[in-house]
mmCIF file of C-alpha atoms in Angstrom:
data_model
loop_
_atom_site.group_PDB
_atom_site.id
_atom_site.type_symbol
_atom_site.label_atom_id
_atom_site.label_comp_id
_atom_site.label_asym_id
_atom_site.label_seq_id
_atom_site.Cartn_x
_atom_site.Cartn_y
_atom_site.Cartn_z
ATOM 1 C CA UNK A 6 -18.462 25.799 -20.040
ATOM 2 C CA UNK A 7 -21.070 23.244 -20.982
ATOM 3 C CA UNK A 8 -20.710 19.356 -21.471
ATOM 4 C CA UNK A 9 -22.736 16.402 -20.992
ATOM 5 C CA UNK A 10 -21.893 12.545 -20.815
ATOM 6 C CA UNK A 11 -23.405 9.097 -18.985
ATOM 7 C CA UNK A 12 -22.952 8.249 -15.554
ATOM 8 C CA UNK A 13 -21.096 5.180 -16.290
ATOM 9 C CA UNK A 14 -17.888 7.477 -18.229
ATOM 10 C CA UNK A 15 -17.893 10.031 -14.791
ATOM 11 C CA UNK A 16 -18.597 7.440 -12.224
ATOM 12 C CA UNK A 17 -15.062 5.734 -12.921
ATOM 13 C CA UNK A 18 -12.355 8.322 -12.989
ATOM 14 C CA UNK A 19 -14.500 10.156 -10.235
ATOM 15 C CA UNK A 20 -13.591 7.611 -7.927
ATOM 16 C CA UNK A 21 -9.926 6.972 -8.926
ATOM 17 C CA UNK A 22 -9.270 10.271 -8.271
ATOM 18 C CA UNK A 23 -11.481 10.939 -4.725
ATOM 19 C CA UNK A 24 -8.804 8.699 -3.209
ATOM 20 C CA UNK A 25 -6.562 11.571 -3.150
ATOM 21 C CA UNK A 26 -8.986 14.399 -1.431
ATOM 22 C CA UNK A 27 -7.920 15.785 1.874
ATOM 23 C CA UNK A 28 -10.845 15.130 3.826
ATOM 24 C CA UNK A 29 -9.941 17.178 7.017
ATOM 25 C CA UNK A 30 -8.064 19.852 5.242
ATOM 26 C CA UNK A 31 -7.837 23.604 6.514
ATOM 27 C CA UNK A 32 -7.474 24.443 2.741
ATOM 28 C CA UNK A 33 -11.005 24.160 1.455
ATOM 29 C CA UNK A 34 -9.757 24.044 -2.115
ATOM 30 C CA UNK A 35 -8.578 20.812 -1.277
ATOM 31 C CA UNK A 36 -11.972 19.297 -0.318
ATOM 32 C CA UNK A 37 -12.262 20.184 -4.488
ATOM 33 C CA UNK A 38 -11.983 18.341 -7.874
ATOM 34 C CA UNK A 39 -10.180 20.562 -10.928
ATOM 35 C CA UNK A 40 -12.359 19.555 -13.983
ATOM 36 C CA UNK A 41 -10.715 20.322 -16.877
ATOM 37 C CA UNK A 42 -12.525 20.700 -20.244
ATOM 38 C CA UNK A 43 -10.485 20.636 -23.278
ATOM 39 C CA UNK A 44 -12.174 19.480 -27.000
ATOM 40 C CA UNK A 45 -14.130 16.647 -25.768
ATOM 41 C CA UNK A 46 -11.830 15.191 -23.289
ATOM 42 C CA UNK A 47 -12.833 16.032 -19.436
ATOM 43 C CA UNK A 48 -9.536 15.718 -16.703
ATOM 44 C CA UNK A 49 -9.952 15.511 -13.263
ATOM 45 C CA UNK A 50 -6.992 16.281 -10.783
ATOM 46 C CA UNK A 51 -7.094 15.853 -6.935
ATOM 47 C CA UNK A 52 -4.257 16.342 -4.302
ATOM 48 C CA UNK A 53 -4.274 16.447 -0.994
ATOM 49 C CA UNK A 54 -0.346 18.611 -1.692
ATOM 50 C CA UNK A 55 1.393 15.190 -0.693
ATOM 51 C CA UNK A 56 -0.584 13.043 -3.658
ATOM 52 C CA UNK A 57 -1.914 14.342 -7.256
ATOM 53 C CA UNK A 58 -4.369 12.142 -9.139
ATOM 54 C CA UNK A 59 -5.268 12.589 -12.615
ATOM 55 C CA UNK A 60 -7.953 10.843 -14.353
ATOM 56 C CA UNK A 61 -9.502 11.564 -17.865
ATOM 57 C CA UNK A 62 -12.721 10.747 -19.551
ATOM 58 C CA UNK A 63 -14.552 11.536 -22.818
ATOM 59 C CA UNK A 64 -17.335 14.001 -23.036
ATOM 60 C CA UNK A 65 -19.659 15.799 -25.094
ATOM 61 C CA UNK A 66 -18.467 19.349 -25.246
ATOM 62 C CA UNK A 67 -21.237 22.032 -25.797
ATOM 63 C CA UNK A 68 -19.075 25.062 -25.116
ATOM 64 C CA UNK A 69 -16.164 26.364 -24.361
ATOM 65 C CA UNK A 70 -12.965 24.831 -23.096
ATOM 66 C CA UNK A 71 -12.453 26.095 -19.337
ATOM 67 C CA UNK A 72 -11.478 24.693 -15.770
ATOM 68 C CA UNK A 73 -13.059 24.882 -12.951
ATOM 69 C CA UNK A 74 -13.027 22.931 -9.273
ATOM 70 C CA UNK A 75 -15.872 21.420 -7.675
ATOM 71 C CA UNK A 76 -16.747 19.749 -4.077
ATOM 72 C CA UNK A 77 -15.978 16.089 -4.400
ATOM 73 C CA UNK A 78 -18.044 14.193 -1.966
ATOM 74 C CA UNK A 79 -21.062 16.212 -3.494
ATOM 75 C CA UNK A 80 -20.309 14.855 -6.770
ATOM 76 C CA UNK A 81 -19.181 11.742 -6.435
ATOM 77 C CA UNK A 82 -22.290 11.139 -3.679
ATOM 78 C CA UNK A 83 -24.758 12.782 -6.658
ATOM 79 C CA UNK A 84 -23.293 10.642 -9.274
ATOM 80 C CA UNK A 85 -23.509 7.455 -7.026
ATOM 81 C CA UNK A 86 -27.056 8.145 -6.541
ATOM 82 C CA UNK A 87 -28.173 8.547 -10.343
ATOM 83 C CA UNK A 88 -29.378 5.416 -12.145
ATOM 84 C CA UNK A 89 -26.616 3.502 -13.965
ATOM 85 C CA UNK A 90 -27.666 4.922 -17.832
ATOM 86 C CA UNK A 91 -27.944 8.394 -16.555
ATOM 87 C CA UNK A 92 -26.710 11.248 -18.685
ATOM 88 C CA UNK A 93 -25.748 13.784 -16.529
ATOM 89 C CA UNK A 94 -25.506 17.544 -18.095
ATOM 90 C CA UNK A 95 -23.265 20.509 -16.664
ATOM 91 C CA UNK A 96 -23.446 23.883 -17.351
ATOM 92 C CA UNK A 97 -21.700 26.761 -15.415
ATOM 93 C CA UNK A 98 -23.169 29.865 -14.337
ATOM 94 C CA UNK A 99 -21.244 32.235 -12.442
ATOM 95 C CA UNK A 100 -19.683 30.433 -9.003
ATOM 96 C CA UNK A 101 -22.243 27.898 -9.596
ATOM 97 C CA UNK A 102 -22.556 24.780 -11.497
ATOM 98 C CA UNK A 103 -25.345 23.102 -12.655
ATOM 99 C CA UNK A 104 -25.964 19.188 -13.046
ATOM 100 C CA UNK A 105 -28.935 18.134 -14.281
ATOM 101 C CA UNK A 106 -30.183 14.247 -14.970
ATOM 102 C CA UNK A 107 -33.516 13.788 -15.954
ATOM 103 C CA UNK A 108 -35.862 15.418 -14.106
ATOM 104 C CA UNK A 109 -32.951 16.347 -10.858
ATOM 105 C CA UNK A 110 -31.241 19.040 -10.832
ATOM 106 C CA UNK A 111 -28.535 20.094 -8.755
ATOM 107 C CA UNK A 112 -26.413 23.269 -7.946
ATOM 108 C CA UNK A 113 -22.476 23.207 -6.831
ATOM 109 C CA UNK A 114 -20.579 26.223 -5.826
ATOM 110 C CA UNK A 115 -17.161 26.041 -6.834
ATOM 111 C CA UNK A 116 -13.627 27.877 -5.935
ATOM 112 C CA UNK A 117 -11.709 29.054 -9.007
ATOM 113 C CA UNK A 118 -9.153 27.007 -10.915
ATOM 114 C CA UNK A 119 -6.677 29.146 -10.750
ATOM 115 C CA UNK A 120 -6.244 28.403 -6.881
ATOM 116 C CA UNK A 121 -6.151 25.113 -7.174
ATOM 117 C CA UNK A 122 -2.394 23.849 -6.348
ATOM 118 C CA UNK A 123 -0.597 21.696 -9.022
ATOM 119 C CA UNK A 124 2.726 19.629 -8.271
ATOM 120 C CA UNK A 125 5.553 21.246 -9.523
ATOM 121 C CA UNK A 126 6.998 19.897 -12.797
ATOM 122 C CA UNK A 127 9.979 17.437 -12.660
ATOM 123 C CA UNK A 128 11.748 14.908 -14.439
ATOM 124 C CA UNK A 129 11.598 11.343 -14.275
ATOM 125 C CA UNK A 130 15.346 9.977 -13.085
ATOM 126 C CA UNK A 131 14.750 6.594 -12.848
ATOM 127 C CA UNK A 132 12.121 5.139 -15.517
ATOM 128 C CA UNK A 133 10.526 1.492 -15.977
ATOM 129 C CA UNK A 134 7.903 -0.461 -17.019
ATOM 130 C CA UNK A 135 6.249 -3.432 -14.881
ATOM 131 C CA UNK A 136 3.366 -5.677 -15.056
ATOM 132 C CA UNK A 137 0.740 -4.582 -12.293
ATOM 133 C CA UNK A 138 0.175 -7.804 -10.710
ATOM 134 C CA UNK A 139 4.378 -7.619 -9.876
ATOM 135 C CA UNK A 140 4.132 -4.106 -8.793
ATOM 136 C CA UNK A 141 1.213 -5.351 -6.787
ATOM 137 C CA UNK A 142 3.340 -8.227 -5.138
ATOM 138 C CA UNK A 143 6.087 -5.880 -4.859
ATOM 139 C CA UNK A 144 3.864 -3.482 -2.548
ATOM 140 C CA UNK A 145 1.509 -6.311 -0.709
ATOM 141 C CA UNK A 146 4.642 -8.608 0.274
ATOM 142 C CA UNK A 147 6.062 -5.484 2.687
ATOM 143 C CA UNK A 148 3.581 -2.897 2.945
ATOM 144 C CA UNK A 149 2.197 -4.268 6.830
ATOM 145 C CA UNK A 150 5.992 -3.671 8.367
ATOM 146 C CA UNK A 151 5.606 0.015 7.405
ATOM 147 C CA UNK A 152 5.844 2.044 10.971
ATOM 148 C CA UNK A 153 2.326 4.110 11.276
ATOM 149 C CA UNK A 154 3.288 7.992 12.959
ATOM 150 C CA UNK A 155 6.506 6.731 13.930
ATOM 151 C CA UNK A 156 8.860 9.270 15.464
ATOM 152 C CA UNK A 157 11.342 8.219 13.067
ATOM 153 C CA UNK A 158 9.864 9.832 9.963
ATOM 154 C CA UNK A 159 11.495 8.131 7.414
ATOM 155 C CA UNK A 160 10.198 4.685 9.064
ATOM 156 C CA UNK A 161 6.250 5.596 8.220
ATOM 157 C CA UNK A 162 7.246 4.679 4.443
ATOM 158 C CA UNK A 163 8.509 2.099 2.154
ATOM 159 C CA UNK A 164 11.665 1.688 0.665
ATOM 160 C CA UNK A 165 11.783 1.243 -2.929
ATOM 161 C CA UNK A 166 14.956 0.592 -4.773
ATOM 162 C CA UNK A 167 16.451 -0.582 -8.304
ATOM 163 C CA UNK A 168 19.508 -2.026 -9.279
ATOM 164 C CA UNK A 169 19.864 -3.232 -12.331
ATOM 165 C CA UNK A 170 17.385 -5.677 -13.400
ATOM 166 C CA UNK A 171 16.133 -5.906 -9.848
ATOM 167 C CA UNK A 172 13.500 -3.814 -8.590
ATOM 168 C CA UNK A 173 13.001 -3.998 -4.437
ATOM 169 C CA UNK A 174 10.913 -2.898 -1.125
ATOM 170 C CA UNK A 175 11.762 -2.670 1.919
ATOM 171 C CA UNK A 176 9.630 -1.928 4.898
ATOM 172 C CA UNK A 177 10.835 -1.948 8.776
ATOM 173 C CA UNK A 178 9.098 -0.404 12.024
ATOM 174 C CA UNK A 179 12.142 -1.432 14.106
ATOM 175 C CA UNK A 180 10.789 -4.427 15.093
ATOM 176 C CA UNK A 181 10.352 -6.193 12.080
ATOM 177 C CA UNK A 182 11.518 -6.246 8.696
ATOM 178 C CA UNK A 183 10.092 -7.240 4.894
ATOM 179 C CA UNK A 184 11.805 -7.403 2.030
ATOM 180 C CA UNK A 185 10.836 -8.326 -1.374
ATOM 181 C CA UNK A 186 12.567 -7.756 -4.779
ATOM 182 C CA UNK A 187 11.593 -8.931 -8.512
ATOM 183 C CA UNK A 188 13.853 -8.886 -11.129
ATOM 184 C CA UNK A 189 12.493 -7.869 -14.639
ATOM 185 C CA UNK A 190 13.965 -9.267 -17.466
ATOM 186 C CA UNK A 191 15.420 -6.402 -20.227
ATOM 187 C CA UNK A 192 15.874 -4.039 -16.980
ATOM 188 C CA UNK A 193 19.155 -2.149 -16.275
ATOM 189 C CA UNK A 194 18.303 0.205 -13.718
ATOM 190 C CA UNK A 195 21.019 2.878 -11.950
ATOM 191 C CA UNK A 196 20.950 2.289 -8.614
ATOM 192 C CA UNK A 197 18.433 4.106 -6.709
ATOM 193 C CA UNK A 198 16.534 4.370 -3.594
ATOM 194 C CA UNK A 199 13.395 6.216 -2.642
ATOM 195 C CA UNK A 200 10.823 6.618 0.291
ATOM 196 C CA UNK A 201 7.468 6.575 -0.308
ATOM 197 C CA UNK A 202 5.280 7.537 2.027
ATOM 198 C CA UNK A 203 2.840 5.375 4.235
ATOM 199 C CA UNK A 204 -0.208 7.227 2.345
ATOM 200 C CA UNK A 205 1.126 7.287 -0.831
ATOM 201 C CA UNK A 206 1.864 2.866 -0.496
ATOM 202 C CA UNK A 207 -1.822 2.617 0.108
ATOM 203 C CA UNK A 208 -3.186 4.574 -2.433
ATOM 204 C CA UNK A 209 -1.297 2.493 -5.189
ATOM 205 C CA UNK A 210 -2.782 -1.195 -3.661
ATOM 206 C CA UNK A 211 -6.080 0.905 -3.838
ATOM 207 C CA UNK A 212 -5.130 1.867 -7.627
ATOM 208 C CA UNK A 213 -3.891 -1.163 -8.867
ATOM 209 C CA UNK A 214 -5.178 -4.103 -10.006
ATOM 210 C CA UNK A 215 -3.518 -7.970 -10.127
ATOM 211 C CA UNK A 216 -3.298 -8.361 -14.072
ATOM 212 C CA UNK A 217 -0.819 -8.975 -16.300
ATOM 213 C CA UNK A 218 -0.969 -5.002 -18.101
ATOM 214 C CA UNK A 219 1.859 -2.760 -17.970
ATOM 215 C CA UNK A 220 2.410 0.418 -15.358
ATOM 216 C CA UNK A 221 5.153 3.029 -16.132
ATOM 217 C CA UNK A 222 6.849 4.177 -13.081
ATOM 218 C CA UNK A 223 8.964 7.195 -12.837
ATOM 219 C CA UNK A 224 10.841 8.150 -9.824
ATOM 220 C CA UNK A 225 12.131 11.749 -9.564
ATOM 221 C CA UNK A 226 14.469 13.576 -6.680
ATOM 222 C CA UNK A 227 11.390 14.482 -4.494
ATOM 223 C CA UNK A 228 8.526 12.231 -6.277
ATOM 224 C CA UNK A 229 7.227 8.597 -7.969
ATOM 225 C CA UNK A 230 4.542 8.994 -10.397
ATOM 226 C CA UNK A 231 2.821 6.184 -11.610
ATOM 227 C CA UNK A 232 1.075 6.509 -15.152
ATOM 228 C CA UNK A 233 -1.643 4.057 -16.267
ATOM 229 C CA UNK A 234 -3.919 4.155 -19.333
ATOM 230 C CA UNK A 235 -7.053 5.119 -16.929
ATOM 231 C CA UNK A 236 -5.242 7.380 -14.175
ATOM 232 C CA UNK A 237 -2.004 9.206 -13.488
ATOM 233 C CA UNK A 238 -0.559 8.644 -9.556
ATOM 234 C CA UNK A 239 1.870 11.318 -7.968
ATOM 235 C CA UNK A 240 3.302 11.024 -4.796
ATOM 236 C CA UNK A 241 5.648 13.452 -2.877
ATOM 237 C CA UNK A 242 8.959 11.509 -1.182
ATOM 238 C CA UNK A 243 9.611 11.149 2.423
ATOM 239 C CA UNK A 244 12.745 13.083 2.714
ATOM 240 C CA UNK A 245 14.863 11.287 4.827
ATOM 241 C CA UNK A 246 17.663 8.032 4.467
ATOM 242 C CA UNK A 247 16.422 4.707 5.066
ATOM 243 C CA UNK A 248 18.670 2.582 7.986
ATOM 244 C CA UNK A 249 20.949 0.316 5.994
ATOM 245 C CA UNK A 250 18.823 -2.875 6.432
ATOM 246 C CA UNK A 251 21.357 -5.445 5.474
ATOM 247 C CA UNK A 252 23.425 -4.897 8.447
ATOM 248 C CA UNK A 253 20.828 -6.198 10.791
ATOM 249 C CA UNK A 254 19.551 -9.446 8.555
ATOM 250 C CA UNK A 255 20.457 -12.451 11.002
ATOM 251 C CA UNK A 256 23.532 -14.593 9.182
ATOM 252 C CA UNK A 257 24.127 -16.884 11.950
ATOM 253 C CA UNK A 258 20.748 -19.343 11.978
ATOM 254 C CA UNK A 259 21.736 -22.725 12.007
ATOM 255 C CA UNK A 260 18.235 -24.366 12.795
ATOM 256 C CA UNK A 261 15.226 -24.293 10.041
ATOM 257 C CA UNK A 262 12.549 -25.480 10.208
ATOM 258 C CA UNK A 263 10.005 -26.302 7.013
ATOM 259 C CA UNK A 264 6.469 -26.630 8.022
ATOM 260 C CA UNK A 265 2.745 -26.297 6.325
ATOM 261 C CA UNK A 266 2.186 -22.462 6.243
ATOM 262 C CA UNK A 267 -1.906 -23.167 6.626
ATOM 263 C CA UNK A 268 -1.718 -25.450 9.838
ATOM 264 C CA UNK A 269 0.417 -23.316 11.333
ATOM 265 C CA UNK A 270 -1.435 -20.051 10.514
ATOM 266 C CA UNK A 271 -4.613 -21.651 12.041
ATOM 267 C CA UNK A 272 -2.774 -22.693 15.213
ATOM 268 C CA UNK A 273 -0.929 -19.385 16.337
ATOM 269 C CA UNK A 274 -4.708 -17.472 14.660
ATOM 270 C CA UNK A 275 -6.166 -19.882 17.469
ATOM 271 C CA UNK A 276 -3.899 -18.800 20.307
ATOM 272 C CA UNK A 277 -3.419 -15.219 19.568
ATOM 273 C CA UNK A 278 -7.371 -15.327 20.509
ATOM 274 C CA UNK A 279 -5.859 -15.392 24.488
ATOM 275 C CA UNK A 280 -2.813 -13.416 24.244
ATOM 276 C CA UNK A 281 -2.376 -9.849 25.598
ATOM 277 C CA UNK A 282 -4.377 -7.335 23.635
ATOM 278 C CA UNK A 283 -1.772 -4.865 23.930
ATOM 279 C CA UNK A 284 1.422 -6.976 23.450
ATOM 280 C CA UNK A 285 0.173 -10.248 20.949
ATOM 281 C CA UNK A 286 3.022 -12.304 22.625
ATOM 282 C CA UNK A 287 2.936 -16.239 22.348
ATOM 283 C CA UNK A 288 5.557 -18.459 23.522
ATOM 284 C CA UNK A 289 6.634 -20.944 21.053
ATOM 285 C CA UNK A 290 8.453 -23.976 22.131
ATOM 286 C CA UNK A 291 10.575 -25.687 19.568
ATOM 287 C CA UNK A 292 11.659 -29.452 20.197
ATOM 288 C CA UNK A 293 12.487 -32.231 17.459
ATOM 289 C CA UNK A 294 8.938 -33.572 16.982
ATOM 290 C CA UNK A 295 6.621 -30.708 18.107
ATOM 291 C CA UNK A 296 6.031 -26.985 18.264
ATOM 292 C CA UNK A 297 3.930 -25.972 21.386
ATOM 293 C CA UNK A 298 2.618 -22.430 21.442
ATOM 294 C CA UNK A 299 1.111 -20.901 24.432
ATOM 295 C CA UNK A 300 -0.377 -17.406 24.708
ATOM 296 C CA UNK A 301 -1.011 -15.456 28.358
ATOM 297 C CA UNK A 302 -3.611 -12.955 29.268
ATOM 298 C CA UNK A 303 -3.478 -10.395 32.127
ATOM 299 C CA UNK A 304 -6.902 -12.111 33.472
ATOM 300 C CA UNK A 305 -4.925 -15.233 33.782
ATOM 301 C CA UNK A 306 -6.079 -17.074 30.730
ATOM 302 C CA UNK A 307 -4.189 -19.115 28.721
ATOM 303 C CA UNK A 308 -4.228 -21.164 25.358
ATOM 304 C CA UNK A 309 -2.056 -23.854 24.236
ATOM 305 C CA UNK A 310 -1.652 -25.129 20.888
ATOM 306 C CA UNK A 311 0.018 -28.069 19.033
ATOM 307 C CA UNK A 312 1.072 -28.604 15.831
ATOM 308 C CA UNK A 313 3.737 -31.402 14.509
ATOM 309 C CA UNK A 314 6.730 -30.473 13.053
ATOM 310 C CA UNK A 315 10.512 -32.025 12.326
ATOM 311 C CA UNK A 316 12.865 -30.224 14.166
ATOM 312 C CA UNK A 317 16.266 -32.471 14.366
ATOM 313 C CA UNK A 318 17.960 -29.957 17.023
ATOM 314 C CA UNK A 319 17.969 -29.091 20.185
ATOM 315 C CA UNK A 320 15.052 -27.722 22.067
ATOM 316 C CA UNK A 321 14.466 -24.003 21.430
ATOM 317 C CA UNK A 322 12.032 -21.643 23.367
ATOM 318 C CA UNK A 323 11.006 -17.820 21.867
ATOM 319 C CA UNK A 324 8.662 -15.018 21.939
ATOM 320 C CA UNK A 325 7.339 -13.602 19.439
ATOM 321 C CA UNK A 326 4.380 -11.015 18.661
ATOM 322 C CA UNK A 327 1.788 -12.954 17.290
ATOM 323 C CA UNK A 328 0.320 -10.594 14.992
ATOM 324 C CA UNK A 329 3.816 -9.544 13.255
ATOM 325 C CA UNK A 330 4.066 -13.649 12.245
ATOM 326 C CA UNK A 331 0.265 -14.049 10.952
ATOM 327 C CA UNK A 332 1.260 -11.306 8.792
ATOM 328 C CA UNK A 333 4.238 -12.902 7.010
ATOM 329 C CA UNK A 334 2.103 -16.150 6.812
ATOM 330 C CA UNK A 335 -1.129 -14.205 4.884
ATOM 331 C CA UNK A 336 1.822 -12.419 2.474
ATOM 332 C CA UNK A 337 3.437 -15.488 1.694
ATOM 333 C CA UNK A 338 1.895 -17.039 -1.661
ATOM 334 C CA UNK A 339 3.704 -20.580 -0.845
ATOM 335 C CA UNK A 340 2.431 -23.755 0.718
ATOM 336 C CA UNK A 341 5.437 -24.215 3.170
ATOM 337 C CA UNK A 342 7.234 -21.730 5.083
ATOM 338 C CA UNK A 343 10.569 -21.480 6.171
ATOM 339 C CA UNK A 344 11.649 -20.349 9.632
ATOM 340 C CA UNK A 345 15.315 -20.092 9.925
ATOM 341 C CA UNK A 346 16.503 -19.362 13.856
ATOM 342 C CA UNK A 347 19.554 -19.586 16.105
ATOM 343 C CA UNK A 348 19.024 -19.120 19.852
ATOM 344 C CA UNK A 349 16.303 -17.241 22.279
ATOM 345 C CA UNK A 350 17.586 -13.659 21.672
ATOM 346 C CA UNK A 351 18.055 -13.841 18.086
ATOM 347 C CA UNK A 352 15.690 -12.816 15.608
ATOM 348 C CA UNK A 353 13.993 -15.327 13.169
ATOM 349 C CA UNK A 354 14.076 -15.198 9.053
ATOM 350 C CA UNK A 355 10.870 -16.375 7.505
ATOM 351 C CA UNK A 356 10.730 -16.873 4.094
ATOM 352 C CA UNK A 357 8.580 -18.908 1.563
ATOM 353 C CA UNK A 358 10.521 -22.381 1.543
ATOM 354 C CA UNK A 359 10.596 -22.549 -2.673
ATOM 355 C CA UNK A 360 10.974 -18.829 -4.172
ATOM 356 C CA UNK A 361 12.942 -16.727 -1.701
ATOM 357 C CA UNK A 362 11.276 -13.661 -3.246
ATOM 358 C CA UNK A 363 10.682 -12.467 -0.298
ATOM 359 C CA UNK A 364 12.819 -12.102 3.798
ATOM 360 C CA UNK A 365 10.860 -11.235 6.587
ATOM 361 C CA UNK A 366 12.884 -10.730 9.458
ATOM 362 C CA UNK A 367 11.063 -10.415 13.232
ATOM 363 C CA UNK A 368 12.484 -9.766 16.589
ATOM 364 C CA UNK A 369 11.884 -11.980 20.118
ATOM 365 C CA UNK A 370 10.089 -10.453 22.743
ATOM 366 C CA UNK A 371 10.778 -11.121 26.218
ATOM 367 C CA UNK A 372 7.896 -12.667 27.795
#
C-alpha cells in the first residue's frame, strides 16, 4: 500500500471526518482513521459507534489497493503543520506507516482494518432532498432547547419529523420549547418521526454549510444519514418517544405584543448582566406604554431597564429566564418579534411577527 497526493486534497476530508473521533474512548481503535485505498480514490471513515463519517479524496496510487487505520490527531496535527503545496507520500511497512514530505518524515503505528467497527447496513425509509441553507435553518432555529444529560433520555435530542411536504424540528428540555418546520415544494413525505441525538445535531451545523446546494437525507428505523458530494454523515437514533408537544402549546393568549427584536435583545442582554448566575431570572413588567425589566442578584444588586412598547391591555408582570429568551431573539431572522401571553402563570409564545416559521414556547419562573 503506497500512494501519494498534496496537502491541500488530505487536509479537507481529514477534517470532515475528525469530527466524529471518540476522543476519550476505552476502544483505542476508535482514536483511529480507516483509510481506504481503492484505484486512485482514498476513503476515510471515523465513528465514535454512535456517528460514522465518510469522506473521499483522489490520490495517486503506487501500489496495491488495501485498508488500513491510523491515529487521527497525529495525522491531522502532521498534515496541519506541512506547508500548504506539500505532497505528502505514504507507504506501509509492517504495523507502521510512513509519511514523508520533503525532507520530514514521519512514522504511524496503526491497528488493523479489520477491527475497525462499521455501522450495520440499513435501508433508507424515509428519503428527501433539501437545500443546505434550509436544513441549516431547520437545525439552528431549535437546536439551543435540546436538554444536555437530561435524565429523560429522549429529551438530550431533537425531534425531526415529515409529513407530507413539511419537514419539522422540535426541541424541548421541559422548560422550553422550539419548533420550526419548512415545507418543500414537490415533497410528499409518510409521516415520520425520529430522534436524533444531541451529538449527532451538532455535528451536522459543524458539517453544513448556508448555500443554496442540495443534501440527501435518509432516515432509517435506528439511523439518519446525511450524504453530500464531499462527505457522508451517519448518526445512530435515540431510542425513545418524544412527549406529544402539541398538547402543551399555550391556545389561550389573548395579549401580543409586537416590538423591535434588536432593542429589546440589547435591553434584557443589559440586565441579564445582574441577574442570578445560577437562575438568569428577570422580572418583566408589562403595562400599555412600557416594558420595565429588572434583574436581582444574591449580593443585592439590581438592574433596571426600559424599553417602549404598545401594549393596549392591562398591566401584566412575569418571570422569565433570561438566557432561554436571548436565545429565541439571536434564532429569529426577523426584525420584529412577537410575544403572545395570557396571565402570570402561563407560558409565553414567541414567534417572528411576519413568517411564523418558527414557535418558541418558554415557561414563567417564580421569582
Amino acid at each position: 500500500m503506497k500512494f501519494s497526493l498534496t496537502r491541500d486534497l488530505l487536509l479537507k476530508p481529514l477534517l470532515l471526518v475528525s469530527g466524529a473521533v471518540e476522543r476519550k474512548s476505552t476502544l483505542p481503535i476508535l482514536a483511529n482513521i480507516l483509510l481506504d485505498v481503492s484505484g486512485q480514490s482514498l476513503t476515510m471513515v471515523a465513528t465514535d459507534l454512535e456517528l460514522e463519517m465518510v469522506s473521499s479524496t483522489q490520490v495517486n496510487n503506487q501500489g496495491e489497493d488495501g485498508r488500513i487505520t491510523v491515529p487521527a490527531r497525529k495525522l491531522l496535527d502532521i498534515c496541519k503543520s506541512l506547508p500548504d503545496d506539500a505532497e505528502i507520500e505514504f507507504a506501509l511497512d509492517n504495523d507502521t506507516i510512513n509519511i514523508s514530505s520533503g525532507r520530514s518524515r514521519y512514522s504511524l503505528v496503526t491497528l488493523p482494518a479489520s477491527d475497525f467497527p462499521n455501522i450495520e447496513q440499513w435501508q433508507g425509509e424515509v428519503e428527501f432532498k433539501l437545500v443546505k441553507s434550509q436544513l441549516l435553518r431547520l437545525i439552528e432555529s431549535t437546536h439551543f432547547s435540546m436538554a444536555n444529560q437530561d435524565v429523560r433520555y429522549y429529551l438530550n435530542g431533537m425531534s425531526i419529523e415529515t409529513e407530507n411536504n413539511e419537514i419539522r424540528s422540535v426541541a424541548t428540555d421541559g422548560h422550553r420549547l422550539a419548533i420550526c418546520k419548512i415545507a418543500a415544494e414537490g415533497l410528499s413525505l409518510p409521516a415520520r418521526q425520529v430522534i436524533v441525538p444531541r451529538k449527532g445535531i451538532m455535528e451536522i451545523i459543524r458539517l453544513l454549510d448556508p448555500i443554496d446546494e442540495e443534501v440527501q437525507v435518509l432516515l432509517g428505523n435506528n439511523h439518519i444519514r446525511i450524504i453530500d458530494h464531499d462527505f457522508s454523515f451517519t448518526s445512530k437514533l435515540v431510542d425513545g418517544r418524544f412527549p406529544d408537544y402539541r398538547r402543551v402549546l399555550p391556545r389561550n393568549g389573548d395579549k401580543v405584543l409586537i416590538t423591535n427584536k434588536d432593542q429589546l435583545k440589547q435591553v434584557l442582554s443589559r440586565a441579564s448582566i445582574l441577574s442570578n448566575e445560577k437562575f438568569k431570572g428577570v422580572r418583566l413588567n408589562f403595562a400599555p406604554n412600557e416594558l420595565k425589566i429588572t434583574a436581582n442578584n444574591p449580593e443585592q444588586e439590581q438592574a433596571v431597564e426600559y424599553l417602549e412598547i404598545d401594549f393596549p391591555f392591562d398591566s401584566l408582570e412575569i418571570g422569565f429566564n433570561v438566557s432561554y429568551i436571548l436565545d429565541v431573539l439571536s434564532a429569529v431572522k426577523e426584525d420584529q418579534i412577537k410575544f403572545t401571553l395570557s396571565d402570570a402563570n402561563s407560558s409565553v409564545v414567541i414567534e417572528g411577527n411576519e413568517s411564523g416559521e418558527a414557535l418558541y414556547v418558554i415557561m414563567p419562573m417564580r421569582l
